[in-house]
N, CA, C and O atoms as a Tripos MOL2 file, in Angstrom:
@<TRIPOS>MOLECULE
protein
  304   303    76     0     0
PROTEIN
NO_CHARGES

@<TRIPOS>ATOM
      1 N         184.8820    6.2220  -36.8040 N.3       1 UNK1
      2 CA        184.2820    7.4330  -37.3310 C.3       1 UNK1
      3 C         183.2060    7.9540  -36.3880 C.2       1 UNK1
      4 O         183.0470    9.1620  -36.2100 O.2       1 UNK1
      5 N         182.4870    7.0430  -35.8010 N.am      2 UNK2
      6 CA        181.4360    7.4440  -34.8750 C.3       2 UNK2
      7 C         182.0170    8.1870  -33.6690 C.2       2 UNK2
      8 O         181.5060    9.2320  -33.2650 O.2       2 UNK2
      9 N         183.0660    7.6450  -33.1160 N.am      3 UNK3
     10 CA        183.7020    8.2800  -31.9530 C.3       3 UNK3
     11 C         184.2950    9.6260  -32.3380 C.2       3 UNK3
     12 O         184.1920   10.5960  -31.5870 O.2       3 UNK3
     13 N         184.9120    9.6800  -33.5030 N.am      4 UNK4
     14 CA        185.4830   10.9410  -33.9760 C.3       4 UNK4
     15 C         184.3760   12.0010  -34.1180 C.2       4 UNK4
     16 O         184.5510   13.1470  -33.7050 O.2       4 UNK4
     17 N         183.2440   11.6070  -34.7040 N.am      5 UNK5
     18 CA        182.1220   12.5340  -34.8310 C.3       5 UNK5
     19 C         181.6370   13.0200  -33.4840 C.2       5 UNK5
     20 O         181.3360   14.2010  -33.3100 O.2       5 UNK5
     21 N         181.5610   12.1020  -32.5240 N.am      6 UNK6
     22 CA        181.1000   12.4550  -31.1870 C.3       6 UNK6
     23 C         182.0610   13.4310  -30.5110 C.2       6 UNK6
     24 O         181.6330   14.3700  -29.8400 O.2       6 UNK6
     25 N         183.3510   13.2050  -30.6930 N.am      7 UNK7
     26 CA        184.3510   14.1010  -30.1070 C.3       7 UNK7
     27 C         184.2230   15.4990  -30.7080 C.2       7 UNK7
     28 O         184.1880   16.4920  -29.9810 O.2       7 UNK7
     29 N         184.1540   15.5730  -32.0310 N.am      8 UNK8
     30 CA        183.9870   16.8920  -32.6620 C.3       8 UNK8
     31 C         182.6900   17.5560  -32.2300 C.2       8 UNK8
     32 O         182.6390   18.7700  -32.0320 O.2       8 UNK8
     33 N         181.6550   16.7610  -32.0860 N.am      9 UNK9
     34 CA        180.3620   17.2920  -31.6590 C.3       9 UNK9
     35 C         180.4850   17.9510  -30.2890 C.2       9 UNK9
     36 O         179.8260   18.9560  -30.0200 O.2       9 UNK9
     37 N         181.3080   17.3990  -29.4400 N.am     10 UNK10
     38 CA        181.4920   17.9520  -28.1010 C.3      10 UNK10
     39 C         182.4920   19.1030  -28.0520 C.2      10 UNK10
     40 O         182.6990   19.7010  -26.9960 O.2      10 UNK10
     41 N         183.1090   19.4140  -29.1800 N.am     11 UNK11
     42 CA        184.0600   20.5180  -29.2370 C.3      11 UNK11
     43 C         183.4570   21.7840  -29.8500 C.2      11 UNK11
     44 O         184.1800   22.7350  -30.1490 O.2      11 UNK11
     45 N         182.1300   21.7980  -30.0380 N.am     12 UNK12
     46 CA        181.4630   22.9990  -30.5560 C.3      12 UNK12
     47 C         181.8430   24.1810  -29.6760 C.2      12 UNK12
     48 O         181.8080   24.0920  -28.4490 O.2      12 UNK12
     49 N         182.1980   25.2590  -30.2990 N.am     13 UNK13
     50 CA        182.5440   26.4610  -29.5670 C.3      13 UNK13
     51 C         183.9970   26.5200  -29.1270 C.2      13 UNK13
     52 O         184.4910   27.5850  -28.7560 O.2      13 UNK13
     53 N         184.6800   25.3910  -29.1650 N.am     14 UNK14
     54 CA        186.0760   25.3710  -28.7510 C.3      14 UNK14
     55 C         187.0350   25.3950  -29.9320 C.2      14 UNK14
     56 O         188.1100   25.9890  -29.8560 O.2      14 UNK14
     57 N         186.6410   24.7460  -31.0210 N.am     15 UNK15
     58 CA        187.4700   24.7790  -32.2270 C.3      15 UNK15
     59 C         186.5960   25.1640  -33.4140 C.2      15 UNK15
     60 O         185.4100   24.8400  -33.4690 O.2      15 UNK15
     61 N         187.2050   25.8550  -34.3470 N.am     16 UNK16
     62 CA        186.4830   26.2910  -35.5410 C.3      16 UNK16
     63 C         186.0870   25.0900  -36.3880 C.2      16 UNK16
     64 O         186.8390   24.1220  -36.4990 O.2      16 UNK16
     65 N         184.9330   25.1600  -36.9670 N.am     17 UNK17
     66 CA        184.4130   24.1340  -37.8880 C.3      17 UNK17
     67 C         184.2210   22.7660  -37.2410 C.2      17 UNK17
     68 O         184.2320   21.7510  -37.9370 O.2      17 UNK17
     69 N         184.0470   22.7230  -35.9370 N.am     18 UNK18
     70 CA        183.8180   21.4390  -35.2680 C.3      18 UNK18
     71 C         182.5590   20.7740  -35.8150 C.2      18 UNK18
     72 O         182.5100   19.5500  -35.9390 O.2      18 UNK18
     73 N         181.5360   21.5720  -36.1450 N.am     19 UNK19
     74 CA        180.2990   21.0010  -36.6770 C.3      19 UNK19
     75 C         180.5310   20.3450  -38.0320 C.2      19 UNK19
     76 O         179.9920   19.2730  -38.3060 O.2      19 UNK19
     77 N         181.3290   20.9840  -38.8760 N.am     20 UNK20
     78 CA        181.6230   20.4090  -40.1940 C.3      20 UNK20
     79 C         182.4200   19.1240  -40.0690 C.2      20 UNK20
     80 O         182.1790   18.1690  -40.8080 O.2      20 UNK20
     81 N         183.3710   19.0910  -39.1370 N.am     21 UNK21
     82 CA        184.1580   17.8780  -38.9220 C.3      21 UNK21
     83 C         183.2810   16.7530  -38.3470 C.2      21 UNK21
     84 O         183.4550   15.5840  -38.6900 O.2      21 UNK21
     85 N         182.3490   17.1190  -37.4780 N.am     22 UNK22
     86 CA        181.4480   16.1090  -36.9110 C.3      22 UNK22
     87 C         180.5660   15.5100  -38.0030 C.2      22 UNK22
     88 O         180.4020   14.2920  -38.0720 O.2      22 UNK22
     89 N         179.9990   16.3590  -38.8540 N.am     23 UNK23
     90 CA        179.1530   15.8800  -39.9550 C.3      23 UNK23
     91 C         179.9630   14.9870  -40.8870 C.2      23 UNK23
     92 O         179.4900   13.9250  -41.2930 O.2      23 UNK23
     93 N         181.1550   15.4000  -41.2230 N.am     24 UNK24
     94 CA        182.0170   14.6110  -42.1070 C.3      24 UNK24
     95 C         182.3210   13.2450  -41.4970 C.2      24 UNK24
     96 O         182.3040   12.2300  -42.1920 O.2      24 UNK24
     97 N         182.5960   13.2270  -40.2080 N.am     25 UNK25
     98 CA        182.8890   11.9580  -39.5320 C.3      25 UNK25
     99 C         181.6570   11.0580  -39.5030 C.2      25 UNK25
    100 O         181.7570    9.8570  -39.7540 O.2      25 UNK25
    101 N         180.5020   11.6330  -39.1990 N.am     26 UNK26
    102 CA        179.2720   10.8360  -39.1890 C.3      26 UNK26
    103 C         178.9270   10.3450  -40.5990 C.2      26 UNK26
    104 O         178.3990    9.2440  -40.7510 O.2      26 UNK26
    105 N         179.2150   11.1380  -41.6240 N.am     27 UNK27
    106 CA        179.0020   10.6790  -42.9970 C.3      27 UNK27
    107 C         179.8820    9.4690  -43.3090 C.2      27 UNK27
    108 O         179.4310    8.5190  -43.9480 O.2      27 UNK27
    109 N         181.1260    9.5060  -42.8620 N.am     28 UNK28
    110 CA        182.0310    8.3600  -43.0740 C.3      28 UNK28
    111 C         181.5230    7.1380  -42.3240 C.2      28 UNK28
    112 O         181.5720    6.0240  -42.8450 O.2      28 UNK28
    113 N         181.0400    7.3360  -41.1180 N.am     29 UNK29
    114 CA        180.4960    6.2260  -40.3360 C.3      29 UNK29
    115 C         179.2490    5.6560  -41.0060 C.2      29 UNK29
    116 O         179.0450    4.4430  -41.0180 O.2      29 UNK29
    117 N         178.4130    6.5370  -41.5670 N.am     30 UNK30
    118 CA        177.1890    6.0820  -42.2280 C.3      30 UNK30
    119 C         177.4710    5.3120  -43.5180 C.2      30 UNK30
    120 O         176.6340    4.5210  -43.9560 O.2      30 UNK30
    121 N         178.6170    5.5270  -44.1220 N.am     31 UNK31
    122 CA        178.9880    4.7260  -45.2890 C.3      31 UNK31
    123 C         179.2200    3.2790  -44.8780 C.2      31 UNK31
    124 O         178.9820    2.3580  -45.6590 O.2      31 UNK31
    125 N         179.6830    3.0850  -43.6550 N.am     32 UNK32
    126 CA        179.9390    1.7340  -43.1520 C.3      32 UNK32
    127 C         178.6900    1.0950  -42.5370 C.2      32 UNK32
    128 O         178.5310   -0.1250  -42.5670 O.2      32 UNK32
    129 N         177.8170    1.9180  -41.9880 N.am     33 UNK33
    130 CA        176.5860    1.4240  -41.3590 C.3      33 UNK33
    131 C         175.4410    2.3650  -41.7410 C.2      33 UNK33
    132 O         174.9990    3.1710  -40.9230 O.2      33 UNK33
    133 N         174.9620    2.2610  -42.9890 N.am     34 UNK34
    134 CA        173.9910    3.2370  -43.5010 C.3      34 UNK34
    135 C         172.6430    3.2680  -42.7860 C.2      34 UNK34
    136 O         171.9150    4.2530  -42.9030 O.2      34 UNK34
    137 N         172.3000    2.2370  -42.0650 N.am     35 UNK35
    138 CA        170.9930    2.1900  -41.4140 C.3      35 UNK35
    139 C         171.0770    2.3650  -39.9030 C.2      35 UNK35
    140 O         170.1220    2.0610  -39.1870 O.2      35 UNK35
    141 N         172.2020    2.8490  -39.4210 N.am     36 UNK36
    142 CA        172.3870    3.0040  -37.9810 C.3      36 UNK36
    143 C         171.5460    4.1620  -37.4480 C.2      36 UNK36
    144 O         171.7990    5.3160  -37.7950 O.2      36 UNK36
    145 N         170.5550    3.8720  -36.6150 N.am     37 UNK37
    146 CA        169.7380    4.9490  -36.0660 C.3      37 UNK37
    147 C         170.5510    5.8750  -35.1630 C.2      37 UNK37
    148 O         170.2640    7.0700  -35.0870 O.2      37 UNK37
    149 N         171.5520    5.3410  -34.4850 N.am     38 UNK38
    150 CA        172.4040    6.1600  -33.6270 C.3      38 UNK38
    151 C         173.1270    7.2260  -34.4450 C.2      38 UNK38
    152 O         173.1270    8.4010  -34.0770 O.2      38 UNK38
    153 N         173.7400    6.8190  -35.5480 N.am     39 UNK39
    154 CA        174.5000    7.7570  -36.3710 C.3      39 UNK39
    155 C         173.6010    8.8150  -36.9860 C.2      39 UNK39
    156 O         173.9680    9.9880  -37.0490 O.2      39 UNK39
    157 N         172.4300    8.4060  -37.4380 N.am     40 UNK40
    158 CA        171.4810    9.3700  -38.0110 C.3      40 UNK40
    159 C         171.0180   10.3730  -36.9590 C.2      40 UNK40
    160 O         170.8910   11.5640  -37.2420 O.2      40 UNK40
    161 N         170.7670    9.8850  -35.7440 N.am     41 UNK41
    162 CA        170.3380   10.7750  -34.6650 C.3      41 UNK41
    163 C         171.4540   11.7400  -34.2870 C.2      41 UNK41
    164 O         171.1990   12.9230  -34.0620 O.2      41 UNK41
    165 N         172.6760   11.2530  -34.2160 N.am     42 UNK42
    166 CA        173.7920   12.1230  -33.8650 C.3      42 UNK42
    167 C         174.0120   13.1890  -34.9300 C.2      42 UNK42
    168 O         174.2830   14.3460  -34.6110 O.2      42 UNK42
    169 N         173.8960   12.8020  -36.1850 N.am     43 UNK43
    170 CA        174.0430   13.7750  -37.2700 C.3      43 UNK43
    171 C         172.9360   14.8240  -37.1760 C.2      43 UNK43
    172 O         173.1890   16.0120  -37.3790 O.2      43 UNK43
    173 N         171.7270   14.3980  -36.8740 N.am     44 UNK44
    174 CA        170.6250   15.3320  -36.6730 C.3      44 UNK44
    175 C         170.8880   16.2720  -35.5030 C.2      44 UNK44
    176 O         170.5560   17.4560  -35.5660 O.2      44 UNK44
    177 N         171.4800   15.7500  -34.4470 N.am     45 UNK45
    178 CA        171.8160   16.5780  -33.2900 C.3      45 UNK45
    179 C         172.8550   17.6410  -33.6380 C.2      45 UNK45
    180 O         172.7940   18.7620  -33.1330 O.2      45 UNK45
    181 N         173.8030   17.2890  -34.4960 N.am     46 UNK46
    182 CA        174.8170   18.2560  -34.9250 C.3      46 UNK46
    183 C         174.1450   19.3980  -35.6920 C.2      46 UNK46
    184 O         174.4330   20.5700  -35.4490 O.2      46 UNK46
    185 N         173.2610   19.0510  -36.6060 N.am     47 UNK47
    186 CA        172.5550   20.0890  -37.3600 C.3      47 UNK47
    187 C         171.7050   20.9630  -36.4310 C.2      47 UNK47
    188 O         171.6420   22.1800  -36.6020 O.2      47 UNK47
    189 N         171.0590   20.3380  -35.4560 N.am     48 UNK48
    190 CA        170.2370   21.0950  -34.5160 C.3      48 UNK48
    191 C         171.0940   22.0600  -33.7030 C.2      48 UNK48
    192 O         170.7190   23.2180  -33.5160 O.2      48 UNK48
    193 N         172.2300   21.5950  -33.2250 N.am     49 UNK49
    194 CA        173.1400   22.4500  -32.4550 C.3      49 UNK49
    195 C         173.6750   23.5800  -33.3300 C.2      49 UNK49
    196 O         173.8390   24.7080  -32.8640 O.2      49 UNK49
    197 N         173.9450   23.2760  -34.5910 N.am     50 UNK50
    198 CA        174.4220   24.3100  -35.5100 C.3      50 UNK50
    199 C         173.3580   25.3850  -35.7020 C.2      50 UNK50
    200 O         173.6790   26.5690  -35.7990 O.2      50 UNK50
    201 N         172.0940   24.9760  -35.7570 N.am     51 UNK51
    202 CA        170.9960   25.9310  -35.8950 C.3      51 UNK51
    203 C         170.9210   26.8480  -34.6800 C.2      51 UNK51
    204 O         170.6360   28.0380  -34.8130 O.2      51 UNK51
    205 N         171.1710   26.3040  -33.5170 N.am     52 UNK52
    206 CA        171.1190   27.1060  -32.3000 C.3      52 UNK52
    207 C         172.2700   28.0990  -32.2120 C.2      52 UNK52
    208 O         172.1640   29.1210  -31.5340 O.2      52 UNK52
    209 N         173.3660   27.7990  -32.8960 N.am     53 UNK53
    210 CA        174.5580   28.6350  -32.7930 C.3      53 UNK53
    211 C         174.6950   29.6680  -33.9000 C.2      53 UNK53
    212 O         175.7130   30.3560  -33.9750 O.2      53 UNK53
    213 N         173.6970   29.7920  -34.7560 N.am     54 UNK54
    214 CA        173.7700   30.7820  -35.8330 C.3      54 UNK54
    215 C         172.7190   31.8630  -35.6410 C.2      54 UNK54
    216 O         171.6480   31.6230  -35.0860 O.2      54 UNK54
    217 N         173.0490   33.0550  -36.1110 N.am     55 UNK55
    218 CA        172.0830   34.1490  -36.0360 C.3      55 UNK55
    219 C         171.4480   34.4260  -37.3930 C.2      55 UNK55
    220 O         170.4950   35.2000  -37.4850 O.2      55 UNK55
    221 N         171.9620   33.8060  -38.4390 N.am     56 UNK56
    222 CA        171.4370   33.9720  -39.7950 C.3      56 UNK56
    223 C         170.1520   33.1460  -39.9300 C.2      56 UNK56
    224 O         170.1850   31.9210  -39.8060 O.2      56 UNK56
    225 N         169.0380   33.8070  -40.1790 N.am     57 UNK57
    226 CA        167.7360   33.1340  -40.2300 C.3      57 UNK57
    227 C         167.6720   32.0830  -41.3380 C.2      57 UNK57
    228 O         167.1160   31.0050  -41.1290 O.2      57 UNK57
    229 N         168.2260   32.3770  -42.5000 N.am     58 UNK58
    230 CA        168.1970   31.4120  -43.6010 C.3      58 UNK58
    231 C         169.0310   30.1790  -43.2750 C.2      58 UNK58
    232 O         168.6150   29.0490  -43.5310 O.2      58 UNK58
    233 N         170.2010   30.4080  -42.7110 N.am     59 UNK59
    234 CA        171.0690   29.2880  -42.3510 C.3      59 UNK59
    235 C         170.4250   28.4600  -41.2390 C.2      59 UNK59
    236 O         170.5060   27.2320  -41.2480 O.2      59 UNK59
    237 N         169.7860   29.1370  -40.2820 N.am     60 UNK60
    238 CA        169.1110   28.4370  -39.1930 C.3      60 UNK60
    239 C         168.0140   27.5360  -39.7530 C.2      60 UNK60
    240 O         167.8830   26.3850  -39.3360 O.2      60 UNK60
    241 N         167.2340   28.0500  -40.6850 N.am     61 UNK61
    242 CA        166.1620   27.2540  -41.2880 C.3      61 UNK61
    243 C         166.7240   26.0530  -42.0370 C.2      61 UNK61
    244 O         166.1530   24.9630  -41.9930 O.2      61 UNK61
    245 N         167.8370   26.2550  -42.7190 N.am     62 UNK62
    246 CA        168.4720   25.1620  -43.4480 C.3      62 UNK62
    247 C         168.9740   24.0850  -42.4810 C.2      62 UNK62
    248 O         168.7610   22.8940  -42.7120 O.2      62 UNK62
    249 N         169.6300   24.4970  -41.4140 N.am     63 UNK63
    250 CA        170.1220   23.5300  -40.4250 C.3      63 UNK63
    251 C         168.9690   22.7640  -39.7870 C.2      63 UNK63
    252 O         169.0600   21.5540  -39.5850 O.2      63 UNK63
    253 N         167.8870   23.4660  -39.4720 N.am     64 UNK64
    254 CA        166.7350   22.7940  -38.8580 C.3      64 UNK64
    255 C         166.0900   21.8040  -39.8200 C.2      64 UNK64
    256 O         165.6430   20.7360  -39.4020 O.2      64 UNK64
    257 N         166.0390   22.1470  -41.1030 N.am     65 UNK65
    258 CA        165.4920   21.2170  -42.0970 C.3      65 UNK65
    259 C         166.3740   19.9770  -42.2140 C.2      65 UNK65
    260 O         165.8690   18.8600  -42.3300 O.2      65 UNK65
    261 N         167.6820   20.1730  -42.1830 N.am     66 UNK66
    262 CA        168.5960   19.0350  -42.2500 C.3      66 UNK66
    263 C         168.4840   18.1790  -40.9890 C.2      66 UNK66
    264 O         168.5330   16.9520  -41.0680 O.2      66 UNK66
    265 N         168.3370   18.8150  -39.8390 N.am     67 UNK67
    266 CA        168.1690   18.0700  -38.5880 C.3      67 UNK67
    267 C         166.9030   17.2250  -38.6460 C.2      67 UNK67
    268 O         166.9100   16.0480  -38.2860 O.2      67 UNK67
    269 N         165.8230   17.8380  -39.1000 N.am     68 UNK68
    270 CA        164.5460   17.1230  -39.2050 C.3      68 UNK68
    271 C         164.6730   15.9300  -40.1430 C.2      68 UNK68
    272 O         164.1750   14.8440  -39.8440 O.2      68 UNK68
    273 N         165.3360   16.1290  -41.2750 N.am     69 UNK69
    274 CA        165.5200   15.0420  -42.2450 C.3      69 UNK69
    275 C         166.2760   13.8640  -41.6250 C.2      69 UNK69
    276 O         165.8800   12.7100  -41.7850 O.2      69 UNK69
    277 N         167.3570   14.1660  -40.9230 N.am     70 UNK70
    278 CA        168.1580   13.0990  -40.3220 C.3      70 UNK70
    279 C         167.3880   12.3880  -39.2170 C.2      70 UNK70
    280 O         167.4400   11.1620  -39.1170 O.2      70 UNK70
    281 N         166.6880   13.1290  -38.4040 N.am     71 UNK71
    282 CA        165.9440   12.5190  -37.3050 C.3      71 UNK71
    283 C         164.7590   11.6990  -37.8110 C.2      71 UNK71
    284 O         164.4070   10.6860  -37.2070 O.2      71 UNK71
    285 N         164.1480   12.1250  -38.9050 N.am     72 UNK72
    286 CA        163.0690   11.3340  -39.5010 C.3      72 UNK72
    287 C         163.6050   10.0420  -40.1040 C.2      72 UNK72
    288 O         162.9570    9.0000  -40.0060 O.2      72 UNK72
    289 N         164.7850   10.0970  -40.7300 N.am     73 UNK73
    290 CA        165.4100    8.8840  -41.2570 C.3      73 UNK73
    291 C         165.6630    7.8870  -40.1390 C.2      73 UNK73
    292 O         165.5200    6.6770  -40.3130 O.2      73 UNK73
    293 N         166.0390    8.4210  -38.9960 N.am     74 UNK74
    294 CA        166.3710    7.5740  -37.8470 C.3      74 UNK74
    295 C         165.1480    6.8030  -37.3780 C.2      74 UNK74
    296 O         165.2770    5.6940  -36.8580 O.2      74 UNK74
    297 N         163.9750    7.3690  -37.5530 N.am     75 UNK75
    298 CA        162.7470    6.7230  -37.0830 C.3      75 UNK75
    299 C         162.2660    5.6190  -38.0220 C.2      75 UNK75
    300 O         161.4780    4.7660  -37.6140 O.2      75 UNK75
    301 N         162.7240    5.6210  -39.2660 N.am     76 UNK76
    302 CA        162.2380    4.6310  -40.2260 C.3      76 UNK76
    303 C         162.8330    3.2830  -40.0310 C.2      76 UNK76
    304 O         162.5110    2.3540  -40.7710 O.2      76 UNK76
@<TRIPOS>BOND
     1     1     2 1
     2     2     3 1
     3     3     4 2
     4     3     5 am
     5     5     6 1
     6     6     7 1
     7     7     8 2
     8     7     9 am
     9     9    10 1
    10    10    11 1
    11    11    12 2
    12    11    13 am
    13    13    14 1
    14    14    15 1
    15    15    16 2
    16    15    17 am
    17    17    18 1
    18    18    19 1
    19    19    20 2
    20    19    21 am
    21    21    22 1
    22    22    23 1
    23    23    24 2
    24    23    25 am
    25    25    26 1
    26    26    27 1
    27    27    28 2
    28    27    29 am
    29    29    30 1
    30    30    31 1
    31    31    32 2
    32    31    33 am
    33    33    34 1
    34    34    35 1
    35    35    36 2
    36    35    37 am
    37    37    38 1
    38    38    39 1
    39    39    40 2
    40    39    41 am
    41    41    42 1
    42    42    43 1
    43    43    44 2
    44    43    45 am
    45    45    46 1
    46    46    47 1
    47    47    48 2
    48    47    49 am
    49    49    50 1
    50    50    51 1
    51    51    52 2
    52    51    53 am
    53    53    54 1
    54    54    55 1
    55    55    56 2
    56    55    57 am
    57    57    58 1
    58    58    59 1
    59    59    60 2
    60    59    61 am
    61    61    62 1
    62    62    63 1
    63    63    64 2
    64    63    65 am
    65    65    66 1
    66    66    67 1
    67    67    68 2
    68    67    69 am
    69    69    70 1
    70    70    71 1
    71    71    72 2
    72    71    73 am
    73    73    74 1
    74    74    75 1
    75    75    76 2
    76    75    77 am
    77    77    78 1
    78    78    79 1
    79    79    80 2
    80    79    81 am
    81    81    82 1
    82    82    83 1
    83    83    84 2
    84    83    85 am
    85    85    86 1
    86    86    87 1
    87    87    88 2
    88    87    89 am
    89    89    90 1
    90    90    91 1
    91    91    92 2
    92    91    93 am
    93    93    94 1
    94    94    95 1
    95    95    96 2
    96    95    97 am
    97    97    98 1
    98    98    99 1
    99    99   100 2
   100    99   101 am
   101   101   102 1
   102   102   103 1
   103   103   104 2
   104   103   105 am
   105   105   106 1
   106   106   107 1
   107   107   108 2
   108   107   109 am
   109   109   110 1
   110   110   111 1
   111   111   112 2
   112   111   113 am
   113   113   114 1
   114   114   115 1
   115   115   116 2
   116   115   117 am
   117   117   118 1
   118   118   119 1
   119   119   120 2
   120   119   121 am
   121   121   122 1
   122   122   123 1
   123   123   124 2
   124   123   125 am
   125   125   126 1
   126   126   127 1
   127   127   128 2
   128   127   129 am
   129   129   130 1
   130   130   131 1
   131   131   132 2
   132   131   133 am
   133   133   134 1
   134   134   135 1
   135   135   136 2
   136   135   137 am
   137   137   138 1
   138   138   139 1
   139   139   140 2
   140   139   141 am
   141   141   142 1
   142   142   143 1
   143   143   144 2
   144   143   145 am
   145   145   146 1
   146   146   147 1
   147   147   148 2
   148   147   149 am
   149   149   150 1
   150   150   151 1
   151   151   152 2
   152   151   153 am
   153   153   154 1
   154   154   155 1
   155   155   156 2
   156   155   157 am
   157   157   158 1
   158   158   159 1
   159   159   160 2
   160   159   161 am
   161   161   162 1
   162   162   163 1
   163   163   164 2
   164   163   165 am
   165   165   166 1
   166   166   167 1
   167   167   168 2
   168   167   169 am
   169   169   170 1
   170   170   171 1
   171   171   172 2
   172   171   173 am
   173   173   174 1
   174   174   175 1
   175   175   176 2
   176   175   177 am
   177   177   178 1
   178   178   179 1
   179   179   180 2
   180   179   181 am
   181   181   182 1
   182   182   183 1
   183   183   184 2
   184   183   185 am
   185   185   186 1
   186   186   187 1
   187   187   188 2
   188   187   189 am
   189   189   190 1
   190   190   191 1
   191   191   192 2
   192   191   193 am
   193   193   194 1
   194   194   195 1
   195   195   196 2
   196   195   197 am
   197   197   198 1
   198   198   199 1
   199   199   200 2
   200   199   201 am
   201   201   202 1
   202   202   203 1
   203   203   204 2
   204   203   205 am
   205   205   206 1
   206   206   207 1
   207   207   208 2
   208   207   209 am
   209   209   210 1
   210   210   211 1
   211   211   212 2
   212   211   213 am
   213   213   214 1
   214   214   215 1
   215   215   216 2
   216   215   217 am
   217   217   218 1
   218   218   219 1
   219   219   220 2
   220   219   221 am
   221   221   222 1
   222   222   223 1
   223   223   224 2
   224   223   225 am
   225   225   226 1
   226   226   227 1
   227   227   228 2
   228   227   229 am
   229   229   230 1
   230   230   231 1
   231   231   232 2
   232   231   233 am
   233   233   234 1
   234   234   235 1
   235   235   236 2
   236   235   237 am
   237   237   238 1
   238   238   239 1
   239   239   240 2
   240   239   241 am
   241   241   242 1
   242   242   243 1
   243   243   244 2
   244   243   245 am
   245   245   246 1
   246   246   247 1
   247   247   248 2
   248   247   249 am
   249   249   250 1
   250   250   251 1
   251   251   252 2
   252   251   253 am
   253   253   254 1
   254   254   255 1
   255   255   256 2
   256   255   257 am
   257   257   258 1
   258   258   259 1
   259   259   260 2
   260   259   261 am
   261   261   262 1
   262   262   263 1
   263   263   264 2
   264   263   265 am
   265   265   266 1
   266   266   267 1
   267   267   268 2
   268   267   269 am
   269   269   270 1
   270   270   271 1
   271   271   272 2
   272   271   273 am
   273   273   274 1
   274   274   275 1
   275   275   276 2
   276   275   277 am
   277   277   278 1
   278   278   279 1
   279   279   280 2
   280   279   281 am
   281   281   282 1
   282   282   283 1
   283   283   284 2
   284   283   285 am
   285   285   286 1
   286   286   287 1
   287   287   288 2
   288   287   289 am
   289   289   290 1
   290   290   291 1
   291   291   292 2
   292   291   293 am
   293   293   294 1
   294   294   295 1
   295   295   296 2
   296   295   297 am
   297   297   298 1
   298   298   299 1
   299   299   300 2
   300   299   301 am
   301   301   302 1
   302   302   303 1
   303   303   304 2
@<TRIPOS>SUBSTRUCTURE
     1 UNK1         2 RESIDUE 1 A UNK
     2 UNK2         6 RESIDUE 1 A UNK
     3 UNK3        10 RESIDUE 1 A UNK
     4 UNK4        14 RESIDUE 1 A UNK
     5 UNK5        18 RESIDUE 1 A UNK
     6 UNK6        22 RESIDUE 1 A UNK
     7 UNK7        26 RESIDUE 1 A UNK
     8 UNK8        30 RESIDUE 1 A UNK
     9 UNK9        34 RESIDUE 1 A UNK
    10 UNK10       38 RESIDUE 1 A UNK
    11 UNK11       42 RESIDUE 1 A UNK
    12 UNK12       46 RESIDUE 1 A UNK
    13 UNK13       50 RESIDUE 1 A UNK
    14 UNK14       54 RESIDUE 1 A UNK
    15 UNK15       58 RESIDUE 1 A UNK
    16 UNK16       62 RESIDUE 1 A UNK
    17 UNK17       66 RESIDUE 1 A UNK
    18 UNK18       70 RESIDUE 1 A UNK
    19 UNK19       74 RESIDUE 1 A UNK
    20 UNK20       78 RESIDUE 1 A UNK
    21 UNK21       82 RESIDUE 1 A UNK
    22 UNK22       86 RESIDUE 1 A UNK
    23 UNK23       90 RESIDUE 1 A UNK
    24 UNK24       94 RESIDUE 1 A UNK
    25 UNK25       98 RESIDUE 1 A UNK
    26 UNK26      102 RESIDUE 1 A UNK
    27 UNK27      106 RESIDUE 1 A UNK
    28 UNK28      110 RESIDUE 1 A UNK
    29 UNK29      114 RESIDUE 1 A UNK
    30 UNK30      118 RESIDUE 1 A UNK
    31 UNK31      122 RESIDUE 1 A UNK
    32 UNK32      126 RESIDUE 1 A UNK
    33 UNK33      130 RESIDUE 1 A UNK
    34 UNK34      134 RESIDUE 1 A UNK
    35 UNK35      138 RESIDUE 1 A UNK
    36 UNK36      142 RESIDUE 1 A UNK
    37 UNK37      146 RESIDUE 1 A UNK
    38 UNK38      150 RESIDUE 1 A UNK
    39 UNK39      154 RESIDUE 1 A UNK
    40 UNK40      158 RESIDUE 1 A UNK
    41 UNK41      162 RESIDUE 1 A UNK
    42 UNK42      166 RESIDUE 1 A UNK
    43 UNK43      170 RESIDUE 1 A UNK
    44 UNK44      174 RESIDUE 1 A UNK
    45 UNK45      178 RESIDUE 1 A UNK
    46 UNK46      182 RESIDUE 1 A UNK
    47 UNK47      186 RESIDUE 1 A UNK
    48 UNK48      190 RESIDUE 1 A UNK
    49 UNK49      194 RESIDUE 1 A UNK
    50 UNK50      198 RESIDUE 1 A UNK
    51 UNK51      202 RESIDUE 1 A UNK
    52 UNK52      206 RESIDUE 1 A UNK
    53 UNK53      210 RESIDUE 1 A UNK
    54 UNK54      214 RESIDUE 1 A UNK
    55 UNK55      218 RESIDUE 1 A UNK
    56 UNK56      222 RESIDUE 1 A UNK
    57 UNK57      226 RESIDUE 1 A UNK
    58 UNK58      230 RESIDUE 1 A UNK
    59 UNK59      234 RESIDUE 1 A UNK
    60 UNK60      238 RESIDUE 1 A UNK
    61 UNK61      242 RESIDUE 1 A UNK
    62 UNK62      246 RESIDUE 1 A UNK
    63 UNK63      250 RESIDUE 1 A UNK
    64 UNK64      254 RESIDUE 1 A UNK
    65 UNK65      258 RESIDUE 1 A UNK
    66 UNK66      262 RESIDUE 1 A UNK
    67 UNK67      266 RESIDUE 1 A UNK
    68 UNK68      270 RESIDUE 1 A UNK
    69 UNK69      274 RESIDUE 1 A UNK
    70 UNK70      278 RESIDUE 1 A UNK
    71 UNK71      282 RESIDUE 1 A UNK
    72 UNK72      286 RESIDUE 1 A UNK
    73 UNK73      290 RESIDUE 1 A UNK
    74 UNK74      294 RESIDUE 1 A UNK
    75 UNK75      298 RESIDUE 1 A UNK
    76 UNK76      302 RESIDUE 1 A UNK
């Protein structure tokens, strides 16, 4: 699941909904390793990249909040 998430993460802009597939894959990986700082950081990176790729201010704020949440979890 981790590798699948990473692959989708690297396909941003090339295939539709790559960010959603990456998040879904990282969620599946986190079910198997819920305390993995790597997976939490990667999920945060996906949200951050999604924020950079949107022009909707509300959606951008939501993505940034989700990125912050995941990255803070990674530090604990």
